[in-house]
Amino acid sequence: MDKKTFYVTTPIYYPSGRFHIGTAYTTVLADSMKRYKAMRGYDTRFLTGLDEHGQKIQEIATKRGLTPQEHVDEMARDAKKLWEKMHIEYDDFIRTTEPRHEKVVAKIFDKMMDNGDIYLGMYEGWYCTPCESFFTETQLVDGKCPDCGREVKRMQEESYFFNMKKYQKKLEKFYEENPDFILPEFRKNEIFNNFIKPGLEDLCVSRTSFDWGIKVPKNPKHVIYVWLDALTNYISALGYGSEDETLFKKYWPADLQIVGKDIIRFHAIYWPIFLMALNLPLPKRLFAHNFIMMKDGKMSKSKGNIVYPELLIDRYGLDATKYFLLREMPYAQDGEFSPETFVERFNSDLCNDLGNLLNRTIAMVNKYFQGKVHGYKGRINEPDEEIEEFARKQIYEVEENIENMHIANSLAEIWNLISRTNKYIDETAPWVLAKEEQKEKLESVMYHLVENLRKVAILVKPFMPETSANILKQLGIQDEENVTWDSLKDYDKLKNIQVIEKGIPLFLRLDAEKEIDYIKQGMKG
Ligand code: MSP
């Protein structure tokens, strides 16, 4: 039988500058979901890429003295380098300037025109000549341009429009029939009540004021509006509309499209409608995450508070960086980055809780049994039964949380298992058992510790694959059948385990003051 498929996408990022930890967060989240689903037996596909057209990109390139193409080529190289450094396992990287994408967008535009979804009309608004931009009445600041503060003129421009109104009822029906389409739920309510219910406006889908974009095939003085161009990437990358639609047939509709809260409207309204116009199925789930904020608000160059992922990865490692991002971003609120919390999480969660559990376990297995754990002894010690049940419950909690995109919670549940296992050492007091020569009991404690660490290693694998491999290696657990997600349900299968002679710390404790200062300096650039 064919495996079930799982197609996950990130937004395609604007190549307008270096990627900060906010952008990295989206990508890490998608990567973790792909890894998780792969462990659950799915045939996965993960797409990311760059959104390379539009006026802004053209302006940035001009400022740098480059052609737009030269600029985006350079940015694409940098983006790929960063994802490689972060071990992001994407299957495809789409760039909207690639012919495979441009061809499909032009074709779709034509088709929409032929079907009467797109019509030529007049766009009217307030125009700022130096900024070459249109604004609506409400966007103006004191009746002036919101960008440069100069006078604006009432102007008209010929534009193509997409007939959104035609799809109003269909979209409403889709929302009613698919209450889980958008997570978190409050975002869905926001979109439905504030934007869909009051009535959709037709959308302007072409521009004549700049030319860095895909030309409207039948009227090349127009370029296609950047969002119609950009959203199409999710299907053009699968070969939709090309000679070979194998991937498209296999993976579409997407199972999970991850976006930031600022771009949910495009994905929750326009994207479904474009797909309806093409008679294509809609994505199964859209997840809108919040923002990583700083103490003083948004990250910005002018505030000098941008954190680039390299700053953290180069000094504290990839897994620690990913752990922080995923753990500190709540499901439905903004997360906050501060050097203090970063160092605190590193020292307490990674060094104290996880690192020490591994170290203590390895040291004791060596001290009491020459590094060997022969096999399961049953529930001999008083807390054995409870710790087994606790692990079972935690696995369920972790799965539930991941499936519902509560990623920070899923990590918190893994750490609950780690804490409970640390407590188990105190409860069973192996040093007393050793003194009293209670060999069986002592063996059982060692078994439960190694087994729980094995479980922890498997559970963290989607998020921290290197740490997972490191734990398993130190424990001497390498057999294929003991490292799968399915094997989490087992408790008694380990046999003839030989741990390494001396544990190697997973994470080295940080000197808090020094490292907080280091990160602060790094943020200044
Ligand atoms: N090009 C569009 C997306 C087109 S998708 C068809 C775009 N690009 S972007 O580069 O501006 O933003 C990309 C993503 O980064 C968005 O999902 C946005 O929400 C996310 N983030 C930008 N800053 C962020 C944080 N500070 N924190 C978390 N995510 C952030 O929009």
Coordinates of C-alpha atoms and ligand atoms in Angstrom, one line a residue:
M1 CA 0.0 0.0 0.0
D2 CA 1.2 3.5 -0.7
K3 CA 2.3 5.5 2.3
K4 CA 0.2 8.4 3.5
T5 CA 1.6 11.7 2.3
F6 CA 2.4 14.9 4.2
Y7 CA 3.1 18.1 2.4
V8 CA 4.3 21.1 4.5
T9 CA 5.2 24.5 3.4
T10 CA 6.7 27.7 4.8
P11 CA 5.9 31.1 3.3
I12 CA 8.4 32.1 0.6
Y13 CA 10.4 34.8 2.2
Y14 CA 11.2 38.2 0.7
P15 CA 14.9 38.4 -0.2
S16 CA 15.1 41.9 1.3
G17 CA 17.8 41.3 3.9
R18 CA 19.5 38.8 6.2
F19 CA 17.1 36.4 7.9
H20 CA 16.6 36.9 11.6
I21 CA 15.4 34.4 14.2
G22 CA 11.8 35.2 13.3
T23 CA 12.2 33.8 9.8
A24 CA 14.3 31.0 11.1
Y25 CA 11.5 30.1 13.5
T26 CA 9.0 29.5 10.8
T27 CA 11.4 27.3 8.9
V28 CA 12.5 25.3 12.0
L29 CA 8.9 24.7 12.8
A30 CA 8.1 23.3 9.4
D31 CA 11.3 21.2 9.5
S32 CA 10.3 19.7 12.8
M33 CA 6.8 18.9 11.5
K34 CA 8.3 17.2 8.5
R35 CA 10.7 15.2 10.6
Y36 CA 7.9 14.2 13.0
K37 CA 5.6 13.0 10.3
A38 CA 8.4 11.1 8.6
M39 CA 9.0 9.3 11.9
R40 CA 5.3 8.5 12.0
G41 CA 5.6 6.8 8.7
Y42 CA 4.4 9.4 6.3
D43 CA 5.9 10.1 2.8
T44 CA 6.8 13.7 3.4
R45 CA 7.5 16.7 1.3
F46 CA 8.7 20.1 2.6
L47 CA 8.8 23.2 0.5
T48 CA 10.4 26.6 1.2
G49 CA 11.8 29.3 -1.0
L50 CA 11.9 33.0 -1.9
D51 CA 9.4 35.5 -3.1
E52 CA 11.6 37.5 -5.5
H53 CA 9.4 39.9 -7.4
G54 CA 7.9 43.3 -6.5
Q55 CA 8.6 46.9 -6.2
K56 CA 10.5 46.7 -2.9
I57 CA 13.0 44.1 -4.1
Q58 CA 13.5 46.2 -7.2
E59 CA 14.3 49.2 -5.0
I60 CA 16.6 47.4 -2.7
A61 CA 18.6 46.0 -5.7
T62 CA 18.8 49.5 -7.3
K63 CA 20.1 50.9 -4.0
R64 CA 22.8 48.3 -3.9
G65 CA 23.8 49.1 -7.5
L66 CA 22.7 45.6 -8.7
T67 CA 20.1 44.4 -11.1
P68 CA 17.1 42.8 -9.3
Q69 CA 18.2 39.4 -10.6
E70 CA 21.8 39.8 -9.3
H71 CA 20.4 40.8 -6.0
V72 CA 18.0 37.9 -5.6
D73 CA 20.6 35.4 -6.8
E74 CA 22.9 36.5 -4.0
M75 CA 20.1 36.4 -1.5
A76 CA 19.1 32.9 -2.6
R77 CA 22.7 31.7 -2.1
D78 CA 22.7 33.2 1.4
A79 CA 19.3 31.7 2.3
K80 CA 20.4 28.2 1.2
K81 CA 23.6 28.5 3.1
L82 CA 21.7 29.4 6.3
W83 CA 19.3 26.5 5.9
E84 CA 22.2 24.2 5.3
K85 CA 23.8 25.4 8.5
M86 CA 20.6 24.8 10.3
H87 CA 20.2 21.3 8.8
I88 CA 16.9 22.2 7.3
E89 CA 15.7 19.2 5.3
Y90 CA 13.6 20.8 2.7
D91 CA 12.8 18.8 -0.4
D92 CA 12.5 21.7 -2.7
F93 CA 13.5 25.4 -2.7
I94 CA 11.3 27.5 -5.1
R95 CA 12.3 30.9 -6.4
T96 CA 9.6 32.9 -8.1
T97 CA 12.0 34.0 -10.8
E98 CA 12.5 30.5 -12.0
P99 CA 10.9 29.7 -15.4
R100 CA 9.1 26.7 -13.9
H101 CA 7.2 29.1 -11.7
E102 CA 6.8 32.1 -14.0
K103 CA 5.3 29.9 -16.8
V104 CA 2.6 28.5 -14.4
V105 CA 1.7 31.9 -13.0
A106 CA 1.2 33.4 -16.5
K107 CA -0.9 30.4 -17.5
I108 CA -3.1 30.7 -14.4
F109 CA -3.6 34.4 -15.0
D110 CA -4.7 33.7 -18.6
K111 CA -7.0 30.9 -17.5
M112 CA -8.6 33.2 -14.8
M113 CA -9.1 35.9 -17.5
D114 CA -10.7 33.4 -19.9
N115 CA -13.0 32.2 -17.1
G116 CA -14.1 35.8 -16.3
D117 CA -12.5 35.7 -12.8
I118 CA -10.1 38.5 -13.8
Y119 CA -11.3 41.7 -15.5
L120 CA -9.8 45.0 -16.6
G121 CA -10.9 48.0 -14.6
M122 CA -9.7 51.3 -13.1
Y123 CA -7.9 51.5 -9.8
E124 CA -8.5 54.8 -8.0
G125 CA -6.6 56.0 -5.0
W126 CA -4.2 58.5 -3.5
Y127 CA -0.9 58.5 -5.3
C128 CA 2.4 59.7 -4.0
T129 CA 4.6 60.5 -7.0
P130 CA 8.1 60.3 -5.3
C131 CA 7.1 56.9 -3.7
E132 CA 5.3 55.7 -6.8
S133 CA 2.6 54.2 -4.6
F134 CA -1.1 54.2 -4.2
F135 CA -2.8 54.5 -0.8
T136 CA -6.3 54.3 0.4
E137 CA -8.0 57.1 2.2
T138 CA -7.5 55.3 5.6
Q139 CA -3.8 54.6 5.0
L140 CA -3.0 58.4 4.7
V141 CA -1.5 60.1 7.7
D142 CA -3.0 63.6 8.0
G143 CA -4.0 63.4 4.4
K144 CA -0.4 62.9 3.4
C145 CA 1.8 60.0 2.2
P146 CA 2.3 57.6 5.1
D147 CA 5.8 56.7 3.9
C148 CA 7.4 60.1 3.1
G149 CA 4.8 62.6 4.5
R150 CA 4.5 64.5 1.1
E151 CA 1.4 65.6 -0.7
V152 CA -0.7 62.9 -2.5
K153 CA -2.8 63.2 -5.6
R154 CA -6.1 61.5 -6.5
M155 CA -5.2 59.3 -9.5
Q156 CA -6.5 56.5 -11.6
E157 CA -4.6 53.6 -13.0
E158 CA -5.7 50.9 -15.3
S159 CA -5.6 47.6 -13.4
Y160 CA -6.8 44.0 -13.6
F161 CA -9.1 42.9 -10.8
F162 CA -10.0 39.5 -9.4
N163 CA -13.7 39.0 -8.9
M164 CA -13.6 38.0 -5.2
K165 CA -17.3 38.7 -4.7
K166 CA -18.2 35.8 -7.0
Y167 CA -16.6 33.4 -4.4
Q168 CA -18.1 34.9 -1.3
K169 CA -20.7 32.2 -0.7
K170 CA -18.5 29.4 -1.6
L171 CA -15.8 30.6 0.8
E172 CA -18.3 31.0 3.6
K173 CA -19.5 27.5 3.0
F174 CA -16.0 26.1 3.1
Y175 CA -15.3 27.8 6.4
E176 CA -18.5 26.4 7.9
E177 CA -17.8 22.9 6.6
N178 CA -14.1 23.0 7.7
P179 CA -14.0 24.5 11.2
D180 CA -10.4 23.2 11.7
F181 CA -9.0 24.8 8.5
I182 CA -7.2 27.5 10.5
L183 CA -5.4 27.1 13.8
P184 CA -5.4 28.8 16.3
E185 CA -9.2 29.0 16.3
F186 CA -9.3 32.6 17.4
R187 CA -7.5 33.5 14.1
K188 CA -10.2 31.7 12.1
N189 CA -12.9 33.6 13.9
E190 CA -11.0 36.9 13.3
I191 CA -10.7 36.2 9.6
F192 CA -14.3 35.0 9.3
N193 CA -16.0 37.7 11.3
N194 CA -13.9 40.7 10.4
F195 CA -13.0 40.0 6.8
I196 CA -15.3 37.4 5.2
K197 CA -18.7 38.1 6.7
P198 CA -18.7 41.8 6.0
G199 CA -18.3 41.1 2.3
L200 CA -15.2 40.6 0.1
E201 CA -13.9 43.4 -2.1
D202 CA -12.5 42.6 -5.6
L203 CA -8.7 42.5 -5.5
C204 CA -6.4 44.5 -7.7
V205 CA -4.1 41.9 -9.3
S206 CA -1.8 43.8 -11.6
R207 CA 0.4 46.9 -11.5
T208 CA 1.8 49.2 -14.2
S209 CA 4.0 51.3 -12.0
F210 CA 7.0 49.0 -11.9
D211 CA 8.2 46.1 -14.0
W212 CA 10.0 43.6 -11.8
G213 CA 7.5 40.9 -12.0
I214 CA 5.7 38.4 -14.2
K215 CA 4.1 40.1 -17.2
V216 CA 0.4 39.7 -17.9
P217 CA 0.7 37.6 -21.1
K218 CA -2.0 39.4 -23.0
N219 CA -1.0 42.9 -21.9
P220 CA 2.7 43.1 -20.9
K221 CA 2.7 46.6 -19.7
H222 CA 1.1 45.1 -16.6
V223 CA 3.0 42.9 -14.1
I224 CA 1.1 40.4 -12.0
Y225 CA 0.4 41.4 -8.4
V226 CA 3.1 39.9 -6.2
W227 CA 0.7 37.9 -4.0
L228 CA -1.0 36.1 -6.9
D229 CA 2.5 35.3 -8.1
A230 CA 3.8 34.3 -4.7
L231 CA 0.9 32.1 -3.5
T232 CA 1.1 30.1 -6.6
N233 CA 4.5 28.8 -5.6
Y234 CA 2.9 26.1 -3.4
I235 CA 1.6 24.4 -6.5
S236 CA 4.0 25.4 -9.2
A237 CA 6.8 23.8 -7.1
L238 CA 4.9 20.5 -7.5
G239 CA 4.7 20.9 -11.2
Y240 CA 1.1 21.9 -11.4
G241 CA 0.3 23.1 -15.0
S242 CA 3.6 21.6 -16.3
E243 CA 4.2 18.5 -18.5
D244 CA 4.9 16.5 -15.4
E245 CA 2.3 16.7 -12.7
T246 CA 3.3 13.6 -10.8
L247 CA 4.3 15.4 -7.6
F248 CA 1.3 17.6 -7.7
K249 CA -1.0 14.6 -8.0
K250 CA 0.8 12.9 -5.1
Y251 CA 1.1 15.7 -2.6
W252 CA -1.6 18.3 -3.3
P253 CA -3.6 19.4 -1.3
A254 CA -1.1 20.5 1.3
D255 CA -1.5 19.1 4.7
L256 CA 0.0 22.0 6.6
Q257 CA 0.8 25.5 5.5
I258 CA 2.6 27.5 8.1
V259 CA 2.5 31.3 8.0
G260 CA 3.0 34.2 10.3
K261 CA 0.1 36.1 11.7
D262 CA 0.8 39.1 9.5
I263 CA 0.1 37.2 6.3
I264 CA -2.8 35.0 7.3
R265 CA -5.3 37.0 5.4
F266 CA -3.6 36.3 2.1
H267 CA -3.6 32.6 2.9
A268 CA -7.0 32.4 4.4
I269 CA -9.0 34.3 1.8
Y270 CA -7.2 35.0 -1.5
W271 CA -5.3 31.7 -1.6
P272 CA -8.5 29.5 -1.1
I273 CA -10.3 31.6 -3.7
F274 CA -7.6 31.4 -6.3
L275 CA -7.7 27.6 -5.8
M276 CA -11.4 27.5 -6.1
A277 CA -11.1 29.5 -9.4
L278 CA -8.7 26.8 -10.6
N279 CA -11.1 24.0 -9.4
L280 CA -8.4 22.7 -7.1
P281 CA -8.8 21.2 -3.6
L282 CA -7.9 23.5 -0.7
P283 CA -5.1 23.0 1.8
K284 CA -6.1 20.9 4.8
R285 CA -4.7 23.1 7.4
L286 CA -3.3 26.6 7.8
F287 CA -1.3 27.4 10.9
A288 CA -0.7 31.0 11.8
H289 CA 2.0 31.5 14.4
N290 CA 2.8 34.6 16.3
F291 CA 5.9 36.8 16.3
I292 CA 9.1 36.6 18.2
M293 CA 9.3 40.0 19.9
M294 CA 12.1 41.7 21.8
K295 CA 11.7 43.5 25.2
D296 CA 11.3 46.8 23.3
G297 CA 8.9 45.5 20.7
K298 CA 9.6 44.3 17.1
M299 CA 13.1 43.5 15.9
S300 CA 14.3 46.3 13.7
K301 CA 17.6 47.6 12.3
S302 CA 17.0 51.1 13.7
K303 CA 16.5 49.8 17.3
G304 CA 19.6 47.7 16.9
N305 CA 17.9 44.7 18.4
I306 CA 17.9 42.1 15.7
V307 CA 19.0 38.6 16.5
Y308 CA 20.4 36.6 13.7
P309 CA 20.4 32.8 14.1
E310 CA 24.2 32.5 13.4
L311 CA 24.9 34.5 16.6
L312 CA 23.3 31.8 18.7
I313 CA 24.2 28.7 16.6
D314 CA 27.9 29.5 16.4
R315 CA 28.3 29.8 20.1
Y316 CA 25.6 27.6 21.7
G317 CA 24.9 25.0 19.0
L318 CA 22.1 24.4 16.6
D319 CA 19.9 22.3 18.9
A320 CA 20.0 24.7 21.8
T321 CA 19.0 27.5 19.4
K322 CA 16.1 25.5 17.9
Y323 CA 15.0 24.4 21.4
F324 CA 14.8 28.0 22.5
L325 CA 12.8 29.1 19.5
L326 CA 10.3 26.3 19.7
R327 CA 10.0 26.3 23.4
E328 CA 9.6 30.1 23.8
M329 CA 6.9 30.6 21.2
P330 CA 3.5 30.1 22.7
Y331 CA 0.7 28.7 20.6
A332 CA -1.5 31.7 20.4
Q333 CA 0.6 34.6 21.7
D334 CA 3.8 36.4 20.8
G335 CA 7.0 34.9 22.2
E336 CA 9.9 36.9 23.5
F337 CA 13.6 36.7 23.0
S338 CA 15.9 38.0 25.7
P339 CA 19.5 37.0 26.3
E340 CA 18.5 36.3 29.9
T341 CA 15.8 33.8 29.1
F342 CA 18.0 32.2 26.5
V343 CA 20.8 31.6 29.0
E344 CA 18.4 30.5 31.7
R345 CA 16.7 27.9 29.4
F346 CA 20.1 26.7 28.3
N347 CA 21.4 26.2 31.8
S348 CA 18.3 24.9 33.5
D349 CA 16.5 22.8 30.8
L350 CA 19.4 21.6 28.7
C351 CA 22.2 21.3 31.2
N352 CA 20.5 20.7 34.5
D353 CA 17.5 18.7 33.5
L354 CA 18.4 16.8 30.4
G355 CA 22.2 16.8 30.6
N356 CA 22.4 15.8 34.2
L357 CA 19.9 13.0 33.8
L358 CA 22.1 11.5 31.1
N359 CA 25.3 12.0 33.0
R360 CA 24.0 10.6 36.3
T361 CA 22.6 7.6 34.5
I362 CA 25.7 6.8 32.7
A363 CA 27.9 7.3 35.7
M364 CA 25.7 5.0 37.8
V365 CA 25.4 2.2 35.2
N366 CA 29.2 2.2 35.0
K367 CA 29.8 2.4 38.7
Y368 CA 27.3 -0.4 39.7
F369 CA 27.3 -2.7 36.6
Q370 CA 30.4 -2.0 34.5
G371 CA 28.3 -0.1 32.0
K372 CA 25.9 -3.0 31.4
V373 CA 22.1 -3.2 31.5
H374 CA 21.0 -6.7 30.8
G375 CA 17.2 -6.4 30.4
Y376 CA 13.9 -5.6 31.9
K377 CA 13.3 -6.9 35.5
G378 CA 9.7 -5.9 35.9
R379 CA 8.2 -3.4 38.3
I380 CA 10.4 -4.2 41.3
N381 CA 10.8 -0.8 43.0
E382 CA 7.8 1.0 44.4
P383 CA 7.8 3.9 41.9
D384 CA 8.5 1.6 38.9
E385 CA 4.9 1.2 37.9
E386 CA 4.2 4.9 38.3
I387 CA 7.1 5.9 36.2
E388 CA 6.1 3.5 33.4
E389 CA 2.6 4.8 33.4
F390 CA 3.9 8.4 33.5
A391 CA 6.0 7.8 30.5
R392 CA 3.1 6.3 28.6
K393 CA 0.9 9.3 29.4
Q394 CA 3.6 11.7 28.4
I395 CA 4.1 10.1 25.0
Y396 CA 0.4 10.5 24.4
E397 CA 0.5 14.2 25.5
V398 CA 3.4 14.9 23.2
E399 CA 1.7 13.4 20.2
E400 CA -1.5 15.2 20.9
N401 CA 0.3 18.5 21.2
I402 CA 2.3 18.1 18.1
E403 CA -0.7 17.1 16.0
N404 CA -2.5 20.3 17.2
M405 CA 0.6 22.5 16.6
H406 CA 1.1 23.2 20.4
I407 CA 4.8 22.7 19.9
A408 CA 6.0 24.6 23.0
N409 CA 3.7 22.5 25.0
S410 CA 4.9 19.3 23.5
L411 CA 8.5 20.2 24.5
A412 CA 7.2 21.1 28.0
E413 CA 5.7 17.6 28.2
I414 CA 8.9 16.0 27.2
W415 CA 10.7 18.0 29.9
N416 CA 8.0 16.8 32.4
L417 CA 9.1 13.3 31.7
I418 CA 12.8 14.4 32.2
S419 CA 12.0 16.0 35.5
R420 CA 9.9 13.0 36.6
T421 CA 12.8 10.7 35.8
N422 CA 15.2 12.8 37.7
K423 CA 12.9 12.6 40.7
Y424 CA 12.8 8.9 40.3
I425 CA 16.5 8.8 41.1
D426 CA 15.9 10.6 44.3
E427 CA 13.0 8.4 45.2
T428 CA 14.8 5.1 44.6
A429 CA 18.2 6.3 46.0
P430 CA 20.4 3.9 44.0
W431 CA 23.4 4.7 46.3
V432 CA 21.4 3.2 49.2
L433 CA 20.4 0.2 47.2
A434 CA 24.1 -0.3 46.3
K435 CA 25.1 -0.1 49.9
E436 CA 22.4 -2.6 50.9
E437 CA 23.4 -4.8 48.0
Q438 CA 19.9 -5.0 46.6
K439 CA 21.1 -5.9 43.1
E440 CA 17.8 -6.7 41.5
K441 CA 16.3 -3.4 42.6
L442 CA 19.3 -1.5 41.5
E443 CA 19.2 -3.2 38.1
S444 CA 15.6 -2.2 37.8
V445 CA 16.4 1.4 38.6
M446 CA 19.1 1.5 35.9
Y447 CA 16.8 -0.1 33.4
H448 CA 14.1 2.4 34.0
L449 CA 16.5 5.3 33.7
V450 CA 18.0 4.1 30.4
E451 CA 14.6 3.3 29.0
N452 CA 13.2 6.7 29.9
L453 CA 16.2 8.4 28.4
R454 CA 15.7 6.3 25.2
K455 CA 12.1 7.6 25.1
V456 CA 13.3 11.2 25.6
A457 CA 15.8 10.8 22.8
I458 CA 13.1 9.6 20.4
L459 CA 10.6 12.3 21.5
V460 CA 13.1 15.2 21.0
K461 CA 14.3 13.8 17.6
P462 CA 12.0 15.9 15.4
F463 CA 13.2 19.1 17.1
M464 CA 16.8 18.3 18.1
P465 CA 18.0 15.4 16.0
E466 CA 21.7 15.8 16.9
T467 CA 21.0 15.7 20.6
S468 CA 18.8 12.7 20.1
A469 CA 21.5 10.8 18.3
N470 CA 24.0 11.9 20.9
I471 CA 21.9 10.5 23.8
L472 CA 21.3 7.2 22.0
K473 CA 24.9 6.8 21.2
Q474 CA 26.1 7.4 24.7
L475 CA 23.5 4.9 25.9
G476 CA 24.7 2.4 23.3
I477 CA 21.2 2.1 21.8
Q478 CA 21.7 1.8 18.1
D479 CA 19.4 -1.0 16.9
E480 CA 16.9 0.2 14.3
E481 CA 13.9 -1.3 16.2
N482 CA 14.7 0.6 19.4
V483 CA 14.8 4.1 17.9
T484 CA 11.6 4.3 16.0
W485 CA 8.6 6.3 17.1
D486 CA 6.6 3.1 17.2
S487 CA 9.0 1.7 19.7
L488 CA 7.9 4.4 22.2
K489 CA 5.1 2.1 23.3
D490 CA 7.6 -0.6 24.4
Y491 CA 9.0 -0.6 27.9
D492 CA 10.6 -3.9 28.2
K493 CA 12.5 -4.5 25.0
L494 CA 16.0 -3.3 25.7
K495 CA 18.6 -6.1 26.1
N496 CA 22.4 -6.2 26.6
I497 CA 22.9 -2.5 26.7
Q498 CA 26.5 -1.3 27.1
V499 CA 26.7 2.5 27.8
I500 CA 29.8 4.4 27.1
E501 CA 32.5 4.4 29.8
K502 CA 32.4 8.1 30.6
G503 CA 29.5 10.4 29.7
I504 CA 30.1 13.3 27.5
P505 CA 28.1 16.4 28.6
L506 CA 25.4 17.2 26.1
F507 CA 25.5 20.9 26.9
L508 CA 28.2 22.8 28.9
R509 CA 26.9 25.1 31.6
L510 CA 27.1 28.8 30.7
D511 CA 28.5 31.6 32.7
A512 CA 25.3 33.6 32.8
E513 CA 26.6 37.1 33.1
K514 CA 29.3 36.6 30.5
E515 CA 27.0 35.0 28.0
I516 CA 24.2 37.5 28.4
D517 CA 26.7 40.2 27.7
Y518 CA 28.0 38.3 24.7
I519 CA 24.5 38.0 23.1
K520 CA 23.8 41.7 23.9
Q521 CA 27.0 42.7 22.1
G522 CA 26.1 40.5 19.2
M523 CA 22.7 42.0 18.8
K524 CA 24.2 45.4 18.2
G525 CA 25.8 43.9 15.1
Ligands
MSP1 N1 6.9 37.0 0.8 C1 5.8 37.0 1.8 C2 5.2 35.7 2.0 C3 4.6 35.1 0.7 S1 4.0 33.5 0.9 C4 3.2 33.1 -0.5 C5 6.4 37.5 3.2 N2 7.7 37.4 3.3 S2 8.4 37.9 4.6 O1 9.8 37.6 4.4 O2 8.1 39.3 4.9 O3 7.9 37.1 5.9 C6 8.0 35.8 5.9 C7 7.5 35.2 7.2 O4 8.3 35.5 8.3 C8 6.1 35.5 7.6 O5 5.4 34.4 7.9 C9 6.2 36.4 8.8 O6 5.1 36.3 9.6 C10 7.5 35.8 9.4 N3 8.1 36.7 10.4 C11 8.6 37.9 10.2 N4 9.1 38.4 11.3 C12 8.8 37.5 12.3 C13 9.0 37.5 13.7 N5 9.6 38.4 14.4 N6 8.7 36.3 14.4 C14 8.1 35.3 13.7 N7 7.9 35.3 12.4 C15 8.2 36.4 11.7 O7 5.6 37.9 4.0

